Amino acid sequence: MLFTSVDDVTARLAGTGYLASPAVATTVFLAARLGKPLLVEGPAGVGKTELAKAVAAISDARLIRLQCYEGVDESRALYEWNHAKQLLRITAGRDETWDQTRTDIFSEEFLLTRPLLEAIRGADAKVLLIDEMDKADVEVEGLLLEVLSDFQVTVPELGTIEATRRPFVVLTSNASRELSEALRRRCLFLHIDFPDEELERRIVALKVPELDAVLAQSLVRVVGALRAMDLRKAPSVAETVDWARTLLALGADQLDEEVVRASLGVVLKHQEDVNKAAAKLDLDAV
């Protein structure tokens, strides 16, 4: 049993530096207890990928990551055959019959495992991270259904490979496209949004403990004000932490207009957002 309670999840995640909200801790606990994949949606930079890494760390499990992108296919996600090695084997056994050669070249020795197949093989503990699922083509979701339903993969030349120990599965999505209902049905769902002010203050205090508490509080409030604007990309939690480290490096003791304008590029990554923030941000009202 991976976790004994929701409080156990919260405490152990905190031990890795991941401060989980009650909703996050509860859903992770249920995913582990029920043996269900966990689908985590939310804007970029709120800790979706870091959650999978933290679960792997606290469970002493091997993290296996499938990074999705447009064009990822079965050979990148499941497996492929080592064609160069197969060709050498065929050349070396030219005096053999095809039946003899075929039995050999379609064996484990010539199989190149990819993340989905790697995750269900072996008895060691694993966390399978399928990152940015929404960036993959719709067809890729079909590859996942057998894996996420029965934790098995069928290789025509070898048969069905079943998991001897199920991995803890985390799928992340920035919701840039709608995932299929068939995929959603197989998962527990968790939405992670930007943290509230108190949680983000605690995150900053954990990651940048040298920063003055009053300055950290001001920083979090300014980031919240920036997120309330209609920006092309709102600041992520990671960028909040980067800004905290920036203030520390600059030796700033307060967030005045000069410091903010000089360092906005740490949290805002588009010039139109910088211009909008410079024009609309009212530090006196934060």
C-alpha positions as YAML, in Angstrom:
chain: A
units: angstrom
residues:
- id: 1
  name: MET
  ca: [0.00, 0.00, 0.00]
- id: 2
  name: LEU
  ca: [1.56, 3.25, -1.17]
- id: 3
  name: PHE
  ca: [-0.12, 5.63, 1.30]
- id: 4
  name: THR
  ca: [-1.93, 5.03, 4.58]
- id: 5
  name: SER
  ca: [-4.06, 8.20, 4.55]
- id: 6
  name: VAL
  ca: [-4.59, 11.58, 2.94]
- id: 7
  name: ASP
  ca: [-2.53, 13.16, 5.72]
- id: 8
  name: ASP
  ca: [0.26, 10.69, 4.92]
- id: 9
  name: VAL
  ca: [0.22, 11.89, 1.30]
- id: 10
  name: THR
  ca: [0.34, 15.53, 2.38]
- id: 11
  name: ALA
  ca: [3.22, 14.99, 4.79]
- id: 12
  name: ARG
  ca: [5.32, 12.88, 2.46]
- id: 13
  name: LEU
  ca: [4.84, 15.21, -0.52]
- id: 14
  name: ALA
  ca: [5.84, 18.12, 1.69]
- id: 15
  name: GLY
  ca: [9.00, 16.20, 2.53]
- id: 16
  name: THR
  ca: [9.99, 16.45, -1.14]
- id: 17
  name: GLY
  ca: [9.19, 20.17, -1.28]
- id: 18
  name: TYR
  ca: [5.76, 19.73, -2.90]
- id: 19
  name: LEU
  ca: [3.06, 21.50, -0.88]
- id: 20
  name: ALA
  ca: [-0.22, 19.84, -1.82]
- id: 21
  name: SER
  ca: [-3.69, 21.26, -1.29]
- id: 22
  name: PRO
  ca: [-6.29, 18.97, 0.36]
- id: 23
  name: ALA
  ca: [-7.84, 18.26, -3.06]
- id: 24
  name: VAL
  ca: [-4.49, 17.22, -4.54]
- id: 25
  name: ALA
  ca: [-3.57, 15.01, -1.59]
- id: 26
  name: THR
  ca: [-6.99, 13.35, -1.53]
- id: 27
  name: THR
  ca: [-6.98, 12.57, -5.26]
- id: 28
  name: VAL
  ca: [-3.44, 11.17, -5.14]
- id: 29
  name: PHE
  ca: [-4.43, 8.97, -2.21]
- id: 30
  name: LEU
  ca: [-7.49, 7.64, -4.05]
- id: 31
  name: ALA
  ca: [-5.56, 7.04, -7.27]
- id: 32
  name: ALA
  ca: [-3.04, 4.94, -5.35]
- id: 33
  name: ARG
  ca: [-5.67, 3.10, -3.31]
- id: 34
  name: LEU
  ca: [-7.98, 2.36, -6.26]
- id: 35
  name: GLY
  ca: [-5.20, 1.65, -8.74]
- id: 36
  name: LYS
  ca: [-6.58, 4.22, -11.19]
- id: 37
  name: PRO
  ca: [-4.61, 6.51, -13.52]
- id: 38
  name: LEU
  ca: [-4.67, 10.17, -12.51]
- id: 39
  name: LEU
  ca: [-5.51, 12.79, -15.13]
- id: 40
  name: VAL
  ca: [-4.27, 16.21, -14.00]
- id: 41
  name: GLU
  ca: [-5.39, 19.31, -15.90]
- id: 42
  name: GLY
  ca: [-4.61, 22.96, -15.38]
- id: 43
  name: PRO
  ca: [-2.63, 25.89, -16.74]
- id: 44
  name: ALA
  ca: [1.07, 25.57, -17.40]
- id: 45
  name: GLY
  ca: [3.36, 25.94, -14.43]
- id: 46
  name: VAL
  ca: [1.05, 24.93, -11.56]
- id: 47
  name: GLY
  ca: [2.94, 21.74, -10.63]
- id: 48
  name: LYS
  ca: [1.31, 18.98, -12.66]
- id: 49
  name: THR
  ca: [4.56, 17.38, -13.82]
- id: 50
  name: GLU
  ca: [6.22, 18.06, -10.47]
- id: 51
  name: LEU
  ca: [3.44, 16.10, -8.77]
- id: 52
  name: ALA
  ca: [4.38, 12.95, -10.69]
- id: 53
  name: LYS
  ca: [8.05, 13.48, -9.87]
- id: 54
  name: ALA
  ca: [7.22, 13.95, -6.19]
- id: 55
  name: VAL
  ca: [5.11, 10.77, -6.07]
- id: 56
  name: ALA
  ca: [7.99, 8.85, -7.64]
- id: 57
  name: ALA
  ca: [10.40, 10.26, -5.07]
- id: 58
  name: ILE
  ca: [8.30, 9.42, -2.01]
- id: 59
  name: SER
  ca: [7.44, 5.93, -3.25]
- id: 60
  name: ASP
  ca: [11.04, 5.12, -4.22]
- id: 61
  name: ALA
  ca: [9.79, 4.37, -7.72]
- id: 62
  name: ARG
  ca: [11.40, 4.73, -11.12]
- id: 63
  name: LEU
  ca: [9.95, 7.64, -13.10]
- id: 64
  name: ILE
  ca: [9.18, 6.76, -16.73]
- id: 65
  name: ARG
  ca: [8.17, 9.74, -18.85]
- id: 66
  name: LEU
  ca: [6.39, 9.88, -22.19]
- id: 67
  name: GLN
  ca: [6.61, 13.46, -23.42]
- id: 68
  name: CYS
  ca: [3.77, 14.00, -25.88]
- id: 69
  name: TYR
  ca: [3.99, 16.18, -28.95]
- id: 70
  name: GLU
  ca: [2.35, 16.41, -32.35]
- id: 71
  name: GLY
  ca: [3.42, 13.38, -34.37]
- id: 72
  name: VAL
  ca: [4.29, 11.01, -31.51]
- id: 73
  name: ASP
  ca: [3.28, 7.52, -32.62]
- id: 74
  name: GLU
  ca: [3.30, 3.87, -31.59]
- id: 75
  name: SER
  ca: [7.02, 3.46, -32.24]
- id: 76
  name: ARG
  ca: [7.76, 6.34, -29.86]
- id: 77
  name: ALA
  ca: [5.19, 5.42, -27.23]
- id: 78
  name: LEU
  ca: [5.03, 1.60, -27.16]
- id: 79
  name: TYR
  ca: [7.82, -0.22, -28.94]
- id: 80
  name: GLU
  ca: [9.64, -0.73, -32.20]
- id: 81
  name: TRP
  ca: [11.94, -3.34, -33.65]
- id: 82
  name: ASN
  ca: [15.67, -2.81, -33.99]
- id: 83
  name: HIS
  ca: [15.70, -2.98, -37.78]
- id: 84
  name: ALA
  ca: [19.45, -2.52, -38.16]
- id: 85
  name: LYS
  ca: [20.15, -5.41, -35.80]
- id: 86
  name: GLN
  ca: [17.50, -7.54, -37.50]
- id: 87
  name: LEU
  ca: [19.12, -6.90, -40.88]
- id: 88
  name: LEU
  ca: [22.51, -7.97, -39.56]
- id: 89
  name: ARG
  ca: [20.96, -11.14, -38.15]
- id: 90
  name: ILE
  ca: [19.29, -11.94, -41.48]
- id: 91
  name: THR
  ca: [22.56, -11.37, -43.31]
- id: 92
  name: ALA
  ca: [24.48, -13.57, -40.89]
- id: 93
  name: GLY
  ca: [21.93, -16.39, -41.21]
- id: 94
  name: ARG
  ca: [21.50, -16.38, -44.96]
- id: 95
  name: ASP
  ca: [21.80, -20.18, -45.06]
- id: 96
  name: GLU
  ca: [18.81, -20.58, -42.73]
- id: 97
  name: THR
  ca: [15.16, -20.85, -43.76]
- id: 98
  name: TRP
  ca: [12.93, -17.83, -43.31]
- id: 99
  name: ASP
  ca: [10.95, -19.59, -40.58]
- id: 100
  name: GLN
  ca: [14.15, -20.11, -38.58]
- id: 101
  name: THR
  ca: [15.26, -16.52, -39.06]
- id: 102
  name: ARG
  ca: [11.82, -15.01, -38.36]
- id: 103
  name: THR
  ca: [11.53, -16.77, -35.01]
- id: 104
  name: ASP
  ca: [14.85, -15.27, -33.98]
- id: 105
  name: ILE
  ca: [14.56, -11.69, -35.22]
- id: 106
  name: PHE
  ca: [11.13, -11.17, -33.64]
- id: 107
  name: SER
  ca: [12.33, -12.01, -30.15]
- id: 108
  name: GLU
  ca: [13.09, -9.98, -27.03]
- id: 109
  name: GLU
  ca: [16.66, -9.44, -28.15]
- id: 110
  name: PHE
  ca: [15.52, -7.25, -31.04]
- id: 111
  name: LEU
  ca: [12.72, -5.39, -29.24]
- id: 112
  name: LEU
  ca: [13.22, -1.71, -28.38]
- id: 113
  name: THR
  ca: [10.86, -0.82, -25.55]
- id: 114
  name: ARG
  ca: [9.38, 2.66, -25.27]
- id: 115
  name: PRO
  ca: [7.79, 4.30, -22.21]
- id: 116
  name: LEU
  ca: [4.35, 2.63, -22.24]
- id: 117
  name: LEU
  ca: [5.76, -0.87, -22.62]
- id: 118
  name: GLU
  ca: [8.64, -0.17, -20.25]
- id: 119
  name: ALA
  ca: [6.19, 0.93, -17.57]
- id: 120
  name: ILE
  ca: [4.36, -2.40, -17.41]
- id: 121
  name: ARG
  ca: [7.38, -4.67, -17.61]
- id: 122
  name: GLY
  ca: [9.27, -5.83, -14.56]
- id: 123
  name: ALA
  ca: [8.32, -6.03, -10.90]
- id: 124
  name: ASP
  ca: [9.96, -2.82, -9.70]
- id: 125
  name: ALA
  ca: [7.91, 0.19, -8.57]
- id: 126
  name: LYS
  ca: [7.32, 2.72, -11.34]
- id: 127
  name: VAL
  ca: [5.52, 6.00, -11.91]
- id: 128
  name: LEU
  ca: [4.44, 6.49, -15.52]
- id: 129
  name: LEU
  ca: [4.18, 10.17, -16.47]
- id: 130
  name: ILE
  ca: [2.36, 10.84, -19.74]
- id: 131
  name: ASP
  ca: [3.13, 14.52, -20.02]
- id: 132
  name: GLU
  ca: [1.09, 17.09, -22.00]
- id: 133
  name: MET
  ca: [-1.34, 14.53, -23.36]
- id: 134
  name: ASP
  ca: [-3.29, 17.28, -25.11]
- id: 135
  name: LYS
  ca: [-0.35, 17.96, -27.46]
- id: 136
  name: ALA
  ca: [-0.48, 14.45, -28.94]
- id: 137
  name: ASP
  ca: [-2.69, 13.50, -31.86]
- id: 138
  name: VAL
  ca: [-6.11, 11.99, -31.11]
- id: 139
  name: GLU
  ca: [-4.93, 8.63, -32.49]
- id: 140
  name: VAL
  ca: [-2.39, 8.31, -29.68]
- id: 141
  name: GLU
  ca: [-5.22, 8.09, -27.14]
- id: 142
  name: GLY
  ca: [-6.19, 4.77, -28.71]
- id: 143
  name: LEU
  ca: [-2.76, 3.39, -27.83]
- id: 144
  name: LEU
  ca: [-3.39, 4.23, -24.20]
- id: 145
  name: LEU
  ca: [-6.76, 2.56, -23.80]
- id: 146
  name: GLU
  ca: [-5.46, -1.01, -23.58]
- id: 147
  name: VAL
  ca: [-2.64, 0.06, -21.27]
- id: 148
  name: LEU
  ca: [-4.87, 2.07, -18.93]
- id: 149
  name: SER
  ca: [-7.73, -0.45, -18.95]
- id: 150
  name: ASP
  ca: [-5.90, -3.72, -18.34]
- id: 151
  name: PHE
  ca: [-2.27, -2.62, -17.98]
- id: 152
  name: GLN
  ca: [-1.22, -4.82, -20.83]
- id: 153
  name: VAL
  ca: [0.26, -4.37, -24.29]
- id: 154
  name: THR
  ca: [-0.12, -6.67, -27.26]
- id: 155
  name: VAL
  ca: [2.94, -7.17, -29.44]
- id: 156
  name: PRO
  ca: [1.72, -9.27, -32.40]
- id: 157
  name: GLU
  ca: [4.99, -11.16, -32.78]
- id: 158
  name: LEU
  ca: [5.32, -11.89, -29.03]
- id: 159
  name: GLY
  ca: [1.75, -11.93, -27.74]
- id: 160
  name: THR
  ca: [0.23, -10.02, -24.83]
- id: 161
  name: ILE
  ca: [2.56, -8.62, -22.18]
- id: 162
  name: GLU
  ca: [0.79, -8.05, -18.85]
- id: 163
  name: ALA
  ca: [1.98, -5.96, -15.95]
- id: 164
  name: THR
  ca: [3.19, -7.94, -12.95]
- id: 165
  name: ARG
  ca: [3.10, -4.73, -10.92]
- id: 166
  name: ARG
  ca: [0.94, -1.83, -11.97]
- id: 167
  name: PRO
  ca: [2.64, 1.55, -12.23]
- id: 168
  name: PHE
  ca: [1.21, 4.69, -10.69]
- id: 169
  name: VAL
  ca: [0.06, 6.61, -13.78]
- id: 170
  name: VAL
  ca: [-0.16, 10.39, -14.11]
- id: 171
  name: LEU
  ca: [-1.41, 12.05, -17.29]
- id: 172
  name: THR
  ca: [-1.07, 15.83, -17.55]
- id: 173
  name: SER
  ca: [-2.90, 18.22, -19.83]
- id: 174
  name: ASN
  ca: [-2.96, 21.98, -20.33]
- id: 175
  name: ALA
  ca: [-6.42, 21.54, -21.90]
- id: 176
  name: SER
  ca: [-5.35, 22.92, -25.27]
- id: 177
  name: ARG
  ca: [-7.71, 20.33, -26.79]
- id: 178
  name: GLU
  ca: [-10.47, 18.15, -25.36]
- id: 179
  name: LEU
  ca: [-9.43, 14.61, -24.44]
- id: 180
  name: SER
  ca: [-11.73, 11.73, -25.35]
- id: 181
  name: GLU
  ca: [-14.42, 10.52, -22.96]
- id: 182
  name: ALA
  ca: [-13.05, 6.97, -23.26]
- id: 183
  name: LEU
  ca: [-9.71, 8.14, -21.88]
- id: 184
  name: ARG
  ca: [-11.32, 10.24, -19.15]
- id: 185
  name: ARG
  ca: [-13.46, 7.31, -17.96]
- id: 186
  name: ARG
  ca: [-10.35, 5.33, -17.15]
- id: 187
  name: CYS
  ca: [-8.89, 8.04, -14.93]
- id: 188
  name: LEU
  ca: [-9.50, 9.94, -11.76]
- id: 189
  name: PHE
  ca: [-9.65, 13.64, -12.56]
- id: 190
  name: LEU
  ca: [-7.80, 16.44, -10.79]
- id: 191
  name: HIS
  ca: [-7.75, 20.10, -11.76]
- id: 192
  name: ILE
  ca: [-4.84, 22.10, -10.38]
- id: 193
  name: ASP
  ca: [-5.21, 25.86, -10.64]
- id: 194
  name: PHE
  ca: [-2.88, 28.57, -9.45]
- id: 195
  name: PRO
  ca: [-2.59, 28.30, -5.66]
- id: 196
  name: ASP
  ca: [-4.36, 30.67, -3.32]
- id: 197
  name: GLU
  ca: [-2.35, 33.44, -1.72]
- id: 198
  name: GLU
  ca: [-1.59, 31.56, 1.50]
- id: 199
  name: LEU
  ca: [-0.40, 28.38, -0.24]
- id: 200
  name: GLU
  ca: [1.76, 30.31, -2.69]
- id: 201
  name: ARG
  ca: [3.30, 32.26, 0.19]
- id: 202
  name: ARG
  ca: [4.18, 28.96, 1.86]
- id: 203
  name: ILE
  ca: [5.70, 27.69, -1.39]
- id: 204
  name: VAL
  ca: [7.87, 30.79, -1.68]
- id: 205
  name: ALA
  ca: [8.93, 30.46, 1.96]
- id: 206
  name: LEU
  ca: [9.88, 26.82, 1.36]
- id: 207
  name: LYS
  ca: [11.78, 27.41, -1.88]
- id: 208
  name: VAL
  ca: [13.38, 30.75, -0.98]
- id: 209
  name: PRO
  ca: [13.61, 30.78, 2.83]
- id: 210
  name: GLU
  ca: [16.13, 33.64, 2.82]
- id: 211
  name: LEU
  ca: [13.55, 36.11, 1.45]
- id: 212
  name: ASP
  ca: [11.98, 38.42, 4.00]
- id: 213
  name: ALA
  ca: [8.45, 37.26, 4.90]
- id: 214
  name: VAL
  ca: [6.88, 40.70, 4.36]
- id: 215
  name: LEU
  ca: [8.53, 41.03, 0.94]
- id: 216
  name: ALA
  ca: [7.40, 37.49, 0.04]
- id: 217
  name: GLN
  ca: [3.82, 38.43, 0.96]
- id: 218
  name: SER
  ca: [4.00, 41.52, -1.27]
- id: 219
  name: LEU
  ca: [5.47, 39.46, -4.09]
- id: 220
  name: VAL
  ca: [2.64, 36.92, -3.95]
- id: 221
  name: ARG
  ca: [0.03, 39.67, -4.00]
- id: 222
  name: VAL
  ca: [1.62, 41.33, -7.04]
- id: 223
  name: VAL
  ca: [1.71, 37.99, -8.87]
- id: 224
  name: GLY
  ca: [-1.97, 37.54, -8.04]
- id: 225
  name: ALA
  ca: [-2.71, 40.96, -9.52]
- id: 226
  name: LEU
  ca: [-0.81, 40.05, -12.68]
- id: 227
  name: ARG
  ca: [-2.80, 36.82, -13.04]
- id: 228
  name: ALA
  ca: [-6.02, 38.81, -12.80]
- id: 229
  name: MET
  ca: [-5.04, 40.73, -15.93]
- id: 230
  name: ASP
  ca: [-5.90, 39.50, -19.40]
- id: 231
  name: LEU
  ca: [-2.37, 38.37, -20.23]
- id: 232
  name: ARG
  ca: [-1.15, 36.13, -23.02]
- id: 233
  name: LYS
  ca: [0.49, 33.93, -20.37]
- id: 234
  name: ALA
  ca: [-0.13, 34.33, -16.66]
- id: 235
  name: PRO
  ca: [2.86, 33.87, -14.32]
- id: 236
  name: SER
  ca: [3.35, 30.29, -13.14]
- id: 237
  name: VAL
  ca: [4.27, 29.20, -9.62]
- id: 238
  name: ALA
  ca: [7.79, 28.43, -10.86]
- id: 239
  name: GLU
  ca: [8.06, 32.01, -12.12]
- id: 240
  name: THR
  ca: [6.88, 33.33, -8.75]
- id: 241
  name: VAL
  ca: [9.74, 31.42, -7.14]
- id: 242
  name: ASP
  ca: [12.15, 32.75, -9.78]
- id: 243
  name: TRP
  ca: [11.01, 36.29, -9.02]
- id: 244
  name: ALA
  ca: [11.58, 35.71, -5.32]
- id: 245
  name: ARG
  ca: [15.13, 34.57, -6.05]
- id: 246
  name: THR
  ca: [15.59, 37.59, -8.30]
- id: 247
  name: LEU
  ca: [14.59, 39.98, -5.54]
- id: 248
  name: LEU
  ca: [17.02, 38.24, -3.23]
- id: 249
  name: ALA
  ca: [19.81, 38.54, -5.80]
- id: 250
  name: LEU
  ca: [19.04, 42.25, -6.31]
- id: 251
  name: GLY
  ca: [19.10, 42.86, -2.58]
- id: 252
  name: ALA
  ca: [15.63, 44.43, -2.79]
- id: 253
  name: ASP
  ca: [13.89, 45.13, 0.50]
- id: 254
  name: GLN
  ca: [10.57, 46.19, -1.01]
- id: 255
  name: LEU
  ca: [8.58, 45.85, -4.21]
- id: 256
  name: ASP
  ca: [8.55, 49.41, -5.50]
- id: 257
  name: GLU
  ca: [7.79, 50.52, -9.03]
- id: 258
  name: GLU
  ca: [11.44, 50.65, -10.05]
- id: 259
  name: VAL
  ca: [12.18, 47.09, -8.93]
- id: 260
  name: VAL
  ca: [9.00, 45.72, -10.51]
- id: 261
  name: ARG
  ca: [9.58, 47.36, -13.88]
- id: 262
  name: ALA
  ca: [13.21, 46.24, -13.94]
- id: 263
  name: SER
  ca: [12.38, 42.61, -13.22]
- id: 264
  name: LEU
  ca: [9.02, 41.99, -14.91]
- id: 265
  name: GLY
  ca: [10.78, 39.88, -17.53]
- id: 266
  name: VAL
  ca: [11.33, 37.21, -14.90]
- id: 267
  name: VAL
  ca: [7.59, 36.48, -14.61]
- id: 268
  name: LEU
  ca: [6.20, 37.72, -17.93]
- id: 269
  name: LYS
  ca: [7.53, 36.20, -21.14]
- id: 270
  name: HIS
  ca: [5.83, 38.30, -23.82]
- id: 271
  name: GLN
  ca: [6.47, 41.98, -24.49]
- id: 272
  name: GLU
  ca: [2.76, 42.73, -24.86]
- id: 273
  name: ASP
  ca: [2.22, 41.33, -21.34]
- id: 274
  name: VAL
  ca: [5.09, 43.41, -19.97]
- id: 275
  name: ASN
  ca: [3.63, 46.54, -21.57]
- id: 276
  name: LYS
  ca: [0.15, 45.80, -20.24]
- id: 277
  name: ALA
  ca: [1.42, 45.11, -16.73]
- id: 278
  name: ALA
  ca: [3.58, 48.24, -16.70]
- id: 279
  name: ALA
  ca: [0.55, 50.32, -17.70]
- id: 280
  name: LYS
  ca: [-2.09, 48.76, -15.46]
- id: 281
  name: LEU
  ca: [-0.33, 47.46, -12.36]
- id: 282
  name: ASP
  ca: [-1.08, 49.66, -9.37]
- id: 283
  name: LEU
  ca: [1.24, 48.72, -6.53]
- id: 284
  name: ASP
  ca: [-0.59, 50.93, -4.06]
- id: 285
  name: ALA
  ca: [-3.78, 48.94, -4.62]
- id: 286
  name: VAL
  ca: [-2.11, 45.54, -4.19]
...
